[in-house]
PDB file of C-alpha atoms in Angstrom:
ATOM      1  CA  UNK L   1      -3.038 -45.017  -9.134  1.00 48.00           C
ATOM      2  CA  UNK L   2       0.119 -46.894  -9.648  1.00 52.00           C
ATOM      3  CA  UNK L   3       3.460 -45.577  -9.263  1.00 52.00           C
ATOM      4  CA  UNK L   4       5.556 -44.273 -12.079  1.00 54.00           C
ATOM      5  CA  UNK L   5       9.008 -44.276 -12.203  1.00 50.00           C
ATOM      6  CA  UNK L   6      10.658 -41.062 -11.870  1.00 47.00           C
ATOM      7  CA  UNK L   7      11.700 -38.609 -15.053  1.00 49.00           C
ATOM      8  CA  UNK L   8      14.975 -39.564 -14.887  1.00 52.00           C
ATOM      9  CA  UNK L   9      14.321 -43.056 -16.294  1.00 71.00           C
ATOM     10  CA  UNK L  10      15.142 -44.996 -13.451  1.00 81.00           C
ATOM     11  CA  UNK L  11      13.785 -48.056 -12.275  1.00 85.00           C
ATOM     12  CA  UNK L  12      11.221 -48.601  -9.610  1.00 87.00           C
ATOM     13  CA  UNK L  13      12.232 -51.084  -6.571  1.00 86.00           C
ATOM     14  CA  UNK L  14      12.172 -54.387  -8.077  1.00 84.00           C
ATOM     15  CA  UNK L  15       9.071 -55.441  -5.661  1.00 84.00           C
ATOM     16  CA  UNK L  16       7.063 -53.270  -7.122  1.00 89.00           C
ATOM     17  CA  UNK L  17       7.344 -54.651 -10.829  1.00 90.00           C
ATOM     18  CA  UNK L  18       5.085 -57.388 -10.235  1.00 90.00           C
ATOM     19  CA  UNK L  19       2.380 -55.375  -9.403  1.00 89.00           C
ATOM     20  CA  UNK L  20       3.431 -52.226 -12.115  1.00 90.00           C
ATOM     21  CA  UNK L  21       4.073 -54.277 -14.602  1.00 92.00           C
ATOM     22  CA  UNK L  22       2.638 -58.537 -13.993  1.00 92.00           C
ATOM     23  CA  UNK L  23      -0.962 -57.857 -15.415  1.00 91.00           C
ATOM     24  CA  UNK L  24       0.871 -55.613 -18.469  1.00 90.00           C
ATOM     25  CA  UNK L  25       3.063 -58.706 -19.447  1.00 92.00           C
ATOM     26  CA  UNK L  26       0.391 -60.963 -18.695  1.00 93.00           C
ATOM     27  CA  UNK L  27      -1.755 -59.927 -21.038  1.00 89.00           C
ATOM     28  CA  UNK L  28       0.965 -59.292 -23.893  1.00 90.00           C
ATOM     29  CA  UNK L  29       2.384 -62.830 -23.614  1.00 92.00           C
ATOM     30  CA  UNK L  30      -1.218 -64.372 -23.271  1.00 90.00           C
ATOM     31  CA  UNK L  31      -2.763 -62.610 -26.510  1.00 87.00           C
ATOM     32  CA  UNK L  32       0.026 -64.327 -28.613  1.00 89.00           C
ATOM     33  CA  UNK L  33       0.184 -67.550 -26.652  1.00 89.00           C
ATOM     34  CA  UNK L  34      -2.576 -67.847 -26.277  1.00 84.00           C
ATOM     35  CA  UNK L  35      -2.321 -70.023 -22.844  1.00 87.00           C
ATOM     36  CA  UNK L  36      -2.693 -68.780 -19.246  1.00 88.00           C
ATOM     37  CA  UNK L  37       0.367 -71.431 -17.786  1.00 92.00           C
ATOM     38  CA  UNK L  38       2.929 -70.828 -20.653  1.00 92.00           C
ATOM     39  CA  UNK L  39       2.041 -66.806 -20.303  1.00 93.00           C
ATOM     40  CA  UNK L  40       2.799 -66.640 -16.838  1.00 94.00           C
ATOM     41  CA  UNK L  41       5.955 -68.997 -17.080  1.00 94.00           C
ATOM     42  CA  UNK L  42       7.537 -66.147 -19.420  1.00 95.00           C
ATOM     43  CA  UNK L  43       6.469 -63.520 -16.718  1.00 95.00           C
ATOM     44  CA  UNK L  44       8.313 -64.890 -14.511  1.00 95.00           C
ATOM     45  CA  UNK L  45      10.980 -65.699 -16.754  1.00 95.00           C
ATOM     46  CA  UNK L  46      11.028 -61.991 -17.848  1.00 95.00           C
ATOM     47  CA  UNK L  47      11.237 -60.810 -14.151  1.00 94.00           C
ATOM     48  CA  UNK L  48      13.758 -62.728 -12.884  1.00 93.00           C
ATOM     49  CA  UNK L  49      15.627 -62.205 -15.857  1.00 94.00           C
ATOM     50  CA  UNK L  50      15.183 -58.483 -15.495  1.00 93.00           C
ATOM     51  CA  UNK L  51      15.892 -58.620 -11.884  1.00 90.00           C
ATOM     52  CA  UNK L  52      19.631 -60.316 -12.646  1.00 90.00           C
ATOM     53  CA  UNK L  53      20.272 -57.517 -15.628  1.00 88.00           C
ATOM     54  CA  UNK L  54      18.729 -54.181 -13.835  1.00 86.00           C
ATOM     55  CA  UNK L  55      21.993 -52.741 -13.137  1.00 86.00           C
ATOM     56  CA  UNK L  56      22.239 -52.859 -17.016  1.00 84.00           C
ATOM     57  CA  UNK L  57      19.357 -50.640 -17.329  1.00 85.00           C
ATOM     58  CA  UNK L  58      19.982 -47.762 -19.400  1.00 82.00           C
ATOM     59  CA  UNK L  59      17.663 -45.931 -18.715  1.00 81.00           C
ATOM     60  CA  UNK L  60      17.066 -45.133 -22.445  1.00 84.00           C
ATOM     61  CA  UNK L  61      13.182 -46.788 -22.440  1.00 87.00           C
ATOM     62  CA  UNK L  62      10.674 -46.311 -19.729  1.00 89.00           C
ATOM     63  CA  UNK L  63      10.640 -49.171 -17.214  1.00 90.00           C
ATOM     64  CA  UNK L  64       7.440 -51.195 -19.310  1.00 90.00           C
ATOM     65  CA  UNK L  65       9.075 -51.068 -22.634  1.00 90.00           C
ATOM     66  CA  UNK L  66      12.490 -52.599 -21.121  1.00 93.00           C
ATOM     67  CA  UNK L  67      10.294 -55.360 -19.425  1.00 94.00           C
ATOM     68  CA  UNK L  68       8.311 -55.946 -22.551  1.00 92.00           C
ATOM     69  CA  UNK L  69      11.531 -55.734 -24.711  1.00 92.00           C
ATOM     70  CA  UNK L  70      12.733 -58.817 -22.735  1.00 94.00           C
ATOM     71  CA  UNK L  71       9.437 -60.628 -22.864  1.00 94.00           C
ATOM     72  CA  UNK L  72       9.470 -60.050 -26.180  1.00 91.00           C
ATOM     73  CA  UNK L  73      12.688 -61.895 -26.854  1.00 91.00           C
ATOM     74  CA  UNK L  74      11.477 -64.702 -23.893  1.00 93.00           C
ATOM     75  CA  UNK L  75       8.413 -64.853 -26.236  1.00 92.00           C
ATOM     76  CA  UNK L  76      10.554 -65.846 -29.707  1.00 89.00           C
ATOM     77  CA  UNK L  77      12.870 -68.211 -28.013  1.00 90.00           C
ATOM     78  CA  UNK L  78       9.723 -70.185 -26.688  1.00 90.00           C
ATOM     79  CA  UNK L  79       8.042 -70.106 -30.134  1.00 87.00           C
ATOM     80  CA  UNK L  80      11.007 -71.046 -31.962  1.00 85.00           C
ATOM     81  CA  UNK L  81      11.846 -73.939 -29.732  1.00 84.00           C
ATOM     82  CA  UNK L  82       8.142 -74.769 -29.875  1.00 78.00           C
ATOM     83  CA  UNK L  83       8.418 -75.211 -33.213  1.00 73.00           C
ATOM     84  CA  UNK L  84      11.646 -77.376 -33.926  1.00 71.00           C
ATOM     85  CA  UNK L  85       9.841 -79.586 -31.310  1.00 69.00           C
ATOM     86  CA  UNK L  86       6.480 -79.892 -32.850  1.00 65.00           C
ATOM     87  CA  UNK L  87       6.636 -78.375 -36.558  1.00 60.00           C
ATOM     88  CA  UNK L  88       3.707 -77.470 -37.683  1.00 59.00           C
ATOM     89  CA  UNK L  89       3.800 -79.592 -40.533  1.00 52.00           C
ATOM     90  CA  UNK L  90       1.777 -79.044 -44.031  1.00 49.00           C
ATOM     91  CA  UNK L  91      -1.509 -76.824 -43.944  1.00 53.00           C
ATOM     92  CA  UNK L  92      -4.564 -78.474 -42.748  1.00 51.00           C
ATOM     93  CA  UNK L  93      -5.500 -79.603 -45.802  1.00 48.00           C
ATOM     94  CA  UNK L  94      -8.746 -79.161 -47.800  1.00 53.00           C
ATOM     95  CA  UNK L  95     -10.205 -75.684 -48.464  1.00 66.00           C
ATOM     96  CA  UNK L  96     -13.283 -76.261 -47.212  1.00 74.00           C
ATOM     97  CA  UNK L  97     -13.632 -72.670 -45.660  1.00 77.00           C
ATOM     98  CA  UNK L  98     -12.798 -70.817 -48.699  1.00 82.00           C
ATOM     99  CA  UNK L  99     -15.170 -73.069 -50.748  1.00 85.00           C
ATOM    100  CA  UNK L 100     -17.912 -72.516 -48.485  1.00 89.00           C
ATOM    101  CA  UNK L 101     -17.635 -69.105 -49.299  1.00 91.00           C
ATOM    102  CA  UNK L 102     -18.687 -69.489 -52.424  1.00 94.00           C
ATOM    103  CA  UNK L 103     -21.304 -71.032 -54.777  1.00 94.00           C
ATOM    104  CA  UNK L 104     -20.344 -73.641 -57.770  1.00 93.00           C
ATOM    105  CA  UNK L 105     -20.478 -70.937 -59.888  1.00 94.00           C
ATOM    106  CA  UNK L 106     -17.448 -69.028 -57.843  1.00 93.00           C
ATOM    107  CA  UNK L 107     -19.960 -66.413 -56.732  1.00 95.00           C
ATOM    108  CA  UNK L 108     -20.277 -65.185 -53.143  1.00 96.00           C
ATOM    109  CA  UNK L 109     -23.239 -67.409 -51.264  1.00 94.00           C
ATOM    110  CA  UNK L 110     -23.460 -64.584 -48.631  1.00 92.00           C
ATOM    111  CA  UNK L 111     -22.047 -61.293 -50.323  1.00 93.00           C
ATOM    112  CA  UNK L 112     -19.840 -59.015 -47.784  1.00 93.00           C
ATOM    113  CA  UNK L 113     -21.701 -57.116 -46.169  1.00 91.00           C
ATOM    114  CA  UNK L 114     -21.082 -53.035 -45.838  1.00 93.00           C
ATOM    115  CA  UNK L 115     -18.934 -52.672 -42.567  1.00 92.00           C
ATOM    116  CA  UNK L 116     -19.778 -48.635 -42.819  1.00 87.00           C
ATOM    117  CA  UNK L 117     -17.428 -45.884 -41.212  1.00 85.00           C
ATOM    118  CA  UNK L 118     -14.657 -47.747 -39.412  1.00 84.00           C
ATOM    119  CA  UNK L 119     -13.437 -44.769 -37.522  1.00 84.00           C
ATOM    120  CA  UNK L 120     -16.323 -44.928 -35.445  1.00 87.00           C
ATOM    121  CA  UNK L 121     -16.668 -48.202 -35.401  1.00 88.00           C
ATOM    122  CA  UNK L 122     -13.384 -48.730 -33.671  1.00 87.00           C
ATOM    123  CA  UNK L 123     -14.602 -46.064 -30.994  1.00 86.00           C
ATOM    124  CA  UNK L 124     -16.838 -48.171 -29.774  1.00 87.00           C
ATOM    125  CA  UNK L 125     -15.946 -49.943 -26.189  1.00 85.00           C
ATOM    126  CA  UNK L 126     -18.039 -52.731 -26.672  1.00 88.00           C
ATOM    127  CA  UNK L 127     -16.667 -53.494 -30.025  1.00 91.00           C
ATOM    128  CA  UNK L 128     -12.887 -54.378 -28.551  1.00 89.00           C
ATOM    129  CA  UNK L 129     -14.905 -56.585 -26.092  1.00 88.00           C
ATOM    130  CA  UNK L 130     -16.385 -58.696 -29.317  1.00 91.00           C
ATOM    131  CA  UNK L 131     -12.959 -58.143 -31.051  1.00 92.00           C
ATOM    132  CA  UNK L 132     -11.163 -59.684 -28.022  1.00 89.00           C
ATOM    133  CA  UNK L 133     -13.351 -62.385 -28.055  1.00 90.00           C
ATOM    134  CA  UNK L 134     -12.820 -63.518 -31.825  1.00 94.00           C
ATOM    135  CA  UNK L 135      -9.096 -63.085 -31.409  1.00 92.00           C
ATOM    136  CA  UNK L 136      -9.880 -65.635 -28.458  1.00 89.00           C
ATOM    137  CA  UNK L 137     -12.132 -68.271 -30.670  1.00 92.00           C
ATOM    138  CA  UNK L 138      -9.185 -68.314 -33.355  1.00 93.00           C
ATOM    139  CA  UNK L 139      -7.900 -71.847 -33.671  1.00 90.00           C
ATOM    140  CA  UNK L 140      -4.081 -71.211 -31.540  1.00 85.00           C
ATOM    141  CA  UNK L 141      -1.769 -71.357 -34.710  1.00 85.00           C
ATOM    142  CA  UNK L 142      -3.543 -69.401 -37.232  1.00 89.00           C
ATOM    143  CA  UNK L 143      -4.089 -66.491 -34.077  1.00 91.00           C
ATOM    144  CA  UNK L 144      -0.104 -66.636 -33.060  1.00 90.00           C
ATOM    145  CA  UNK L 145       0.822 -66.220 -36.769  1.00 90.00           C
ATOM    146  CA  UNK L 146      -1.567 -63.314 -36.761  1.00 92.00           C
ATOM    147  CA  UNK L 147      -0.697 -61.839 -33.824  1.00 91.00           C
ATOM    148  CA  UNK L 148       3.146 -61.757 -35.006  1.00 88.00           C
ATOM    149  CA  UNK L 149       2.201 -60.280 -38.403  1.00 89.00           C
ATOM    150  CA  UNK L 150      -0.839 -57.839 -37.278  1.00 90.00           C
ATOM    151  CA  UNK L 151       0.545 -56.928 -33.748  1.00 88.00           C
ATOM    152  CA  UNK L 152       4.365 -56.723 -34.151  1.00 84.00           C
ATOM    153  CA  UNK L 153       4.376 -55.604 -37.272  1.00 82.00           C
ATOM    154  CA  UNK L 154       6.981 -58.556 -38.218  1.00 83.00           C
ATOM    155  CA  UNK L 155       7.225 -59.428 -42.173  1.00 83.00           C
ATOM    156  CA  UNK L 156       6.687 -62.803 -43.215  1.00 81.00           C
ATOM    157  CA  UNK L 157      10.249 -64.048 -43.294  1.00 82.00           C
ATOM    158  CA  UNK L 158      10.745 -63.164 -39.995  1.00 84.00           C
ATOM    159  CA  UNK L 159       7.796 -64.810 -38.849  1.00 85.00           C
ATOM    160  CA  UNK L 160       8.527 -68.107 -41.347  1.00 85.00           C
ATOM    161  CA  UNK L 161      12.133 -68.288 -39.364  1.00 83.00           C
ATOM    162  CA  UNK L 162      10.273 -68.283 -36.183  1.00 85.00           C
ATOM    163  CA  UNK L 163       7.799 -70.926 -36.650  1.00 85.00           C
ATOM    164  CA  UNK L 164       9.917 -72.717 -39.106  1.00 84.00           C
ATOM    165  CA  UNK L 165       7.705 -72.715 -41.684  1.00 84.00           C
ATOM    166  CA  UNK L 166       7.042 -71.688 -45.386  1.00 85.00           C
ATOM    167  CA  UNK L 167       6.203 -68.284 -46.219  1.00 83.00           C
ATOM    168  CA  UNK L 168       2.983 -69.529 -48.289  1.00 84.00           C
ATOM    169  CA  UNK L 169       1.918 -71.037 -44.872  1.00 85.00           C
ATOM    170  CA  UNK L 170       2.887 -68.321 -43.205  1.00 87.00           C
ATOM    171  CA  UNK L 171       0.029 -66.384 -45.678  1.00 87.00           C
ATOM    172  CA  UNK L 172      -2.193 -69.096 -45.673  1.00 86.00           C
ATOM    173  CA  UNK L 173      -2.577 -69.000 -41.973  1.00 88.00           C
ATOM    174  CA  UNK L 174      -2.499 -65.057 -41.800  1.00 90.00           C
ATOM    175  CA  UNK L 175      -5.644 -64.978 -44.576  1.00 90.00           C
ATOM    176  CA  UNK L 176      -7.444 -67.851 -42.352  1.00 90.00           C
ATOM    177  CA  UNK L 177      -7.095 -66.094 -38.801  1.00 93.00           C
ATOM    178  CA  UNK L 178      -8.428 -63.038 -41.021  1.00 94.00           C
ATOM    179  CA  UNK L 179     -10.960 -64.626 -42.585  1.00 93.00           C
ATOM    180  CA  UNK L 180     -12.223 -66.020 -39.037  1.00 93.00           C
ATOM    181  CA  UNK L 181     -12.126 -62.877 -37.301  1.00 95.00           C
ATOM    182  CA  UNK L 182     -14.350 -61.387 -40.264  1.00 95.00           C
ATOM    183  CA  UNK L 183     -17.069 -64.226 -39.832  1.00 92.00           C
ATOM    184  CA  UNK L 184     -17.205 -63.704 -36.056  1.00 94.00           C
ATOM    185  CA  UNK L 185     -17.189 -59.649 -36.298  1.00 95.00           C
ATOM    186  CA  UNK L 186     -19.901 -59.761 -39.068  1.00 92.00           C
ATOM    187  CA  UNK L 187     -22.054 -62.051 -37.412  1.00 90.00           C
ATOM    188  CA  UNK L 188     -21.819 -60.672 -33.556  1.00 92.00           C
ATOM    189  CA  UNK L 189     -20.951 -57.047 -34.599  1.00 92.00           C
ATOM    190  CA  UNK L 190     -22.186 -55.838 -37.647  1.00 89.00           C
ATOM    191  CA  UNK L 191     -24.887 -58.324 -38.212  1.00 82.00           C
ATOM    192  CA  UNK L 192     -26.497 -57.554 -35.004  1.00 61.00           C
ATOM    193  CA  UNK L 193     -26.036 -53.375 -36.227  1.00 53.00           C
ATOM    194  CA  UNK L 194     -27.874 -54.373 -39.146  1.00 51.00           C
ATOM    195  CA  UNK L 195     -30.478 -56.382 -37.554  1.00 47.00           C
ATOM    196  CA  UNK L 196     -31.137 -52.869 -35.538  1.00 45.00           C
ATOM    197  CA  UNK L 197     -31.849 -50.493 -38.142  1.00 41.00           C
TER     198      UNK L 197
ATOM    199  CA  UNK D   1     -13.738 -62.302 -66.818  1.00 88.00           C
ATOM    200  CA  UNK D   2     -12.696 -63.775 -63.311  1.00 94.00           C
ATOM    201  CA  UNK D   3     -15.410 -65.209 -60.928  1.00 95.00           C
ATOM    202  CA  UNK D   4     -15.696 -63.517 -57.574  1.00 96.00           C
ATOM    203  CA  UNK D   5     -14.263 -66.854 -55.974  1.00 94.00           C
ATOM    204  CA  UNK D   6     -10.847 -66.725 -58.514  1.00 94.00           C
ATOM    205  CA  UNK D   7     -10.273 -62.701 -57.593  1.00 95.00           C
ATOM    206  CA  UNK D   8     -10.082 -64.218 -53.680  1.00 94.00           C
ATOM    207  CA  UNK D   9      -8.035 -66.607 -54.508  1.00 92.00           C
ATOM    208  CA  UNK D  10      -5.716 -64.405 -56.267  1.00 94.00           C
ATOM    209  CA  UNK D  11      -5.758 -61.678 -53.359  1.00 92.00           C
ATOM    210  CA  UNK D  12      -4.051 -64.016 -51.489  1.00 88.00           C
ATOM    211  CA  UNK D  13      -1.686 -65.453 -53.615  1.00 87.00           C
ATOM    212  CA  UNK D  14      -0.736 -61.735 -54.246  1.00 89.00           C
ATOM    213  CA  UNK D  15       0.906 -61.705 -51.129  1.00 84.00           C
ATOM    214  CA  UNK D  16       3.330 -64.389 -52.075  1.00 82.00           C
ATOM    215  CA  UNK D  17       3.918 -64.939 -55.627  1.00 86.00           C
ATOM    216  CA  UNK D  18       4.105 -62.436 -58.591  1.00 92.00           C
ATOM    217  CA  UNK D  19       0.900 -61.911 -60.200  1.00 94.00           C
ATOM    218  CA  UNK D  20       0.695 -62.189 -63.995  1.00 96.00           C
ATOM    219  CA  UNK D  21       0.238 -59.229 -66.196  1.00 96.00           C
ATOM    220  CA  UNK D  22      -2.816 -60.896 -67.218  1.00 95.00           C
ATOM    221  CA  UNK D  23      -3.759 -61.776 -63.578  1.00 96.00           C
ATOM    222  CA  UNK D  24      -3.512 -58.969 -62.357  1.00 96.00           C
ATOM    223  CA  UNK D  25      -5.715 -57.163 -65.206  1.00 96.00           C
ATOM    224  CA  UNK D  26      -8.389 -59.897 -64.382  1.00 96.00           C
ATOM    225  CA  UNK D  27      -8.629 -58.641 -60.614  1.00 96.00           C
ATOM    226  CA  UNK D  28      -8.365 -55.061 -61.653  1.00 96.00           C
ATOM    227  CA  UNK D  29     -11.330 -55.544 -63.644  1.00 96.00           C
ATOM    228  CA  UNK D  30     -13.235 -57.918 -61.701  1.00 97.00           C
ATOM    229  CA  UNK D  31     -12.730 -55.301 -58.825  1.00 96.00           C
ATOM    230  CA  UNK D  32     -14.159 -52.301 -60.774  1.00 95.00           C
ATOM    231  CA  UNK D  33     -17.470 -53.984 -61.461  1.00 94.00           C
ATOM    232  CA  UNK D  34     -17.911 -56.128 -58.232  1.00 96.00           C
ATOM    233  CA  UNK D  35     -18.912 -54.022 -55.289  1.00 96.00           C
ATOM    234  CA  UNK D  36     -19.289 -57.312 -53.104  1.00 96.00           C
ATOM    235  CA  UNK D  37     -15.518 -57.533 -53.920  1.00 97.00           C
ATOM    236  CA  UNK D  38     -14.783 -54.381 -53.359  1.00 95.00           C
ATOM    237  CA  UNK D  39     -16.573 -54.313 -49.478  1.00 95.00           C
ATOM    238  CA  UNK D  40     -14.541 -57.847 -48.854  1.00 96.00           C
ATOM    239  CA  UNK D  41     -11.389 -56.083 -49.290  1.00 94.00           C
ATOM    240  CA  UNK D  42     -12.553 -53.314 -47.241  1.00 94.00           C
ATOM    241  CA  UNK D  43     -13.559 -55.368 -44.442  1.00 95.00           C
ATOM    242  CA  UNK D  44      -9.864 -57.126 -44.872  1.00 94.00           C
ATOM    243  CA  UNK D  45      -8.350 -53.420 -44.637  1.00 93.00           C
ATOM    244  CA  UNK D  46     -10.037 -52.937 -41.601  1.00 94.00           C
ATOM    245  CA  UNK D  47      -9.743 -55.641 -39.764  1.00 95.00           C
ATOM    246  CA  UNK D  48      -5.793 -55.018 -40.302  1.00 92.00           C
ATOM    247  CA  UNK D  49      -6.394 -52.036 -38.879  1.00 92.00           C
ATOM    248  CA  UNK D  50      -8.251 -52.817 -35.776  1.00 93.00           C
ATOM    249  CA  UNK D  51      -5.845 -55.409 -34.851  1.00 92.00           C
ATOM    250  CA  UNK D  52      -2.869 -52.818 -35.041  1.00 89.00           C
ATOM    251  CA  UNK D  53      -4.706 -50.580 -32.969  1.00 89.00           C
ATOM    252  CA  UNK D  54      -5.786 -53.338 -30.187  1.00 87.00           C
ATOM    253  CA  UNK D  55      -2.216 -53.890 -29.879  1.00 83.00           C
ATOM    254  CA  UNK D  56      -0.914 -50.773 -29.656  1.00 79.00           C
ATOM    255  CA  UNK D  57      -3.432 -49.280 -27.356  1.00 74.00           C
ATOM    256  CA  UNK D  58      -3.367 -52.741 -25.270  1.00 66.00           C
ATOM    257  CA  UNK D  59      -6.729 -52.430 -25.342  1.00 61.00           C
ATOM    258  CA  UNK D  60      -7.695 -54.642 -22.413  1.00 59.00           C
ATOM    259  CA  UNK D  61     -11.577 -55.690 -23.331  1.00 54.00           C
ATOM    260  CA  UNK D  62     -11.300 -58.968 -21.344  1.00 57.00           C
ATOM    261  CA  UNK D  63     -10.892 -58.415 -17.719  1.00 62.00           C
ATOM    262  CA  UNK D  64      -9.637 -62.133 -17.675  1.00 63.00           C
ATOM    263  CA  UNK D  65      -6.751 -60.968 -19.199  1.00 77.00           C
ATOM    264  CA  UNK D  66      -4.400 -60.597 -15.834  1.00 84.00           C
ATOM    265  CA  UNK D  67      -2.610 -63.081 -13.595  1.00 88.00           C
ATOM    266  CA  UNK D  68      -4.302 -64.631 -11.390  1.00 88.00           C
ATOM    267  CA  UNK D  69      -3.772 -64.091  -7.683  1.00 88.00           C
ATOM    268  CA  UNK D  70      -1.481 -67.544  -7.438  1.00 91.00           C
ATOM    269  CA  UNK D  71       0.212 -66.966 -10.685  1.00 90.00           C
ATOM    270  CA  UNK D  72       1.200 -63.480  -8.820  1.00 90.00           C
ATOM    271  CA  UNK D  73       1.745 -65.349  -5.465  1.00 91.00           C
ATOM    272  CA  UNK D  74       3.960 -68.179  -7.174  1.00 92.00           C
ATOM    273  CA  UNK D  75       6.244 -65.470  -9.281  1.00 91.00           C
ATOM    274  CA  UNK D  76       6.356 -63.464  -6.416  1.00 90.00           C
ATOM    275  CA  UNK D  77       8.003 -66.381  -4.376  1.00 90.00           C
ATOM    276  CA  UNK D  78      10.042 -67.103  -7.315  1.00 88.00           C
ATOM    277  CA  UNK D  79      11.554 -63.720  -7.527  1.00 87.00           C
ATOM    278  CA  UNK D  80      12.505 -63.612  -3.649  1.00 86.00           C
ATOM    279  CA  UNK D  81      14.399 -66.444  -4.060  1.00 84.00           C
ATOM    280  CA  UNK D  82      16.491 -64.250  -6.659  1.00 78.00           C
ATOM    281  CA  UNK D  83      16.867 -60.949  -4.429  1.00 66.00           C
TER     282      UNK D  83
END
């Protein structure tokens, strides 16, 4: 079991945050990145900027949220500076996915399907596994816009300032990550339910 | 009366623009008759919900999701060189 620091809010010895903490800010970096080498980059950037502020350390948060409070802030610079470098430009264009949801007549092709009692749904071990791994077949920029509006809880003119972009973009991309992660859960999660009973 | 296809679109305007009066009476109605409607916004609802809670809980499905041993090795020399 690891370590945890003591009561008092203290911090642990700085060699042991790496192994406390690395696989912790790993994974929160990498989920809204989205890539392995620019996660660990702000790791490291996070612990060696926490190792040159410790003595600051107020010992008001536990340990993990003060690391993931930098990280956090590592994380916006990098977007932001991402983004003045390489705008994202106008939306990708056409439609097409929204019009292949529907017939000439504007009437669902396929009509949604009953996802049934989400509460237990969300129980369900191997369902994070499947969720994980829709999050993962996102296209980059519609899953980081997501993952700053679903996962941080940030409102769209925050997120527009950080990406540099219009809030109707900011929308547009936050219904298209949705609207992929519903395809991929009805097909490999509830589809294959229904295909049981 | 709105087609399934204009009450979508109109959803997700909502979130950016002001509906019109008579917009918005269009999707209320469209919604009380359409079930198929109805079960997409559901789904929506719940997929906002599962990604709030696979954030908060750090749910950690994919066991790829940690550094790898020379990631750790690299940072680790890194952060010597700081001590």
């Amino acid at each position: 079991m690891s370590k945890r620091p003591a009561k008092s809010q203290e911090l642990s010895p700085p060699e042991d945050w790496l192994a406390q903490h690395g696989d912790a800010l790993f994974r929160y970096a990498f989920l809204r990145l989205r890539d392995r080498a620019q996660a660990e980059d702000l790791v490291q950037e996070t612990l060696v900027a926490a190792l040159q502020a410790r003595h600051g350390f107020g010992g008001r948060s536990t340990e993990r949220t003060w690391l993931i409070g930098i990280l956090k802030n590592k994380l916006v610079d990098y977007l932001r500076k991402g983004a003045r470098e390489q705008p994202f430009g106008g939306l990708d264009g056409n439609d097409g996915e929204i019009d292949a949801l529907f017939d000439a007549k504007g009437r669902w092709k396929t009509p949604p399907s009953d996802w049934g009692n989400p509460t237990s749904t969300l129980e369900q071990k191997q369902f994070w596994k499947v969720f994980a791994d829709c999050f993962a077949a996102l296209p980059s920029r519609h899953a980081r816009v997501f993952a700053m509006c679903e996962f941080d809880g940030l409102d769209s003119a925050e997120v527009c300032k950080v990406f540099g972009i219009t809030a109707t973009n900011v929308w547009v991309m936050l219904h298209r990550a949705r609207l992929g992660l519903r395809q991929c859960l009805e097909s490999r999660w509830f589809g294959r339910e229904a295909g049981r009973k | 009366m709105l087609t399934c296809k204009q009450t979508f679109l109109l959803g997700m305007e909502s979130n950016y623009r002001q509906l019109s009066w008579r917009e918005r009476v269009g999707v209320r109605m469209h919604l009380a008759f359409c079930s198929a409607c109805g079960r997409f916004r559901r789904q929506m609802e719940f997929i906002r919900n599962a990604a709030r809670r696979f954030s908060r809980d750090q749910v950690d499905a994919d066991e790829q999701t940690r550094l790898s041993a020379e990631a750790l090795e690299r940072i680790a020399r890194e952060l010597d060189r700081y001590e």
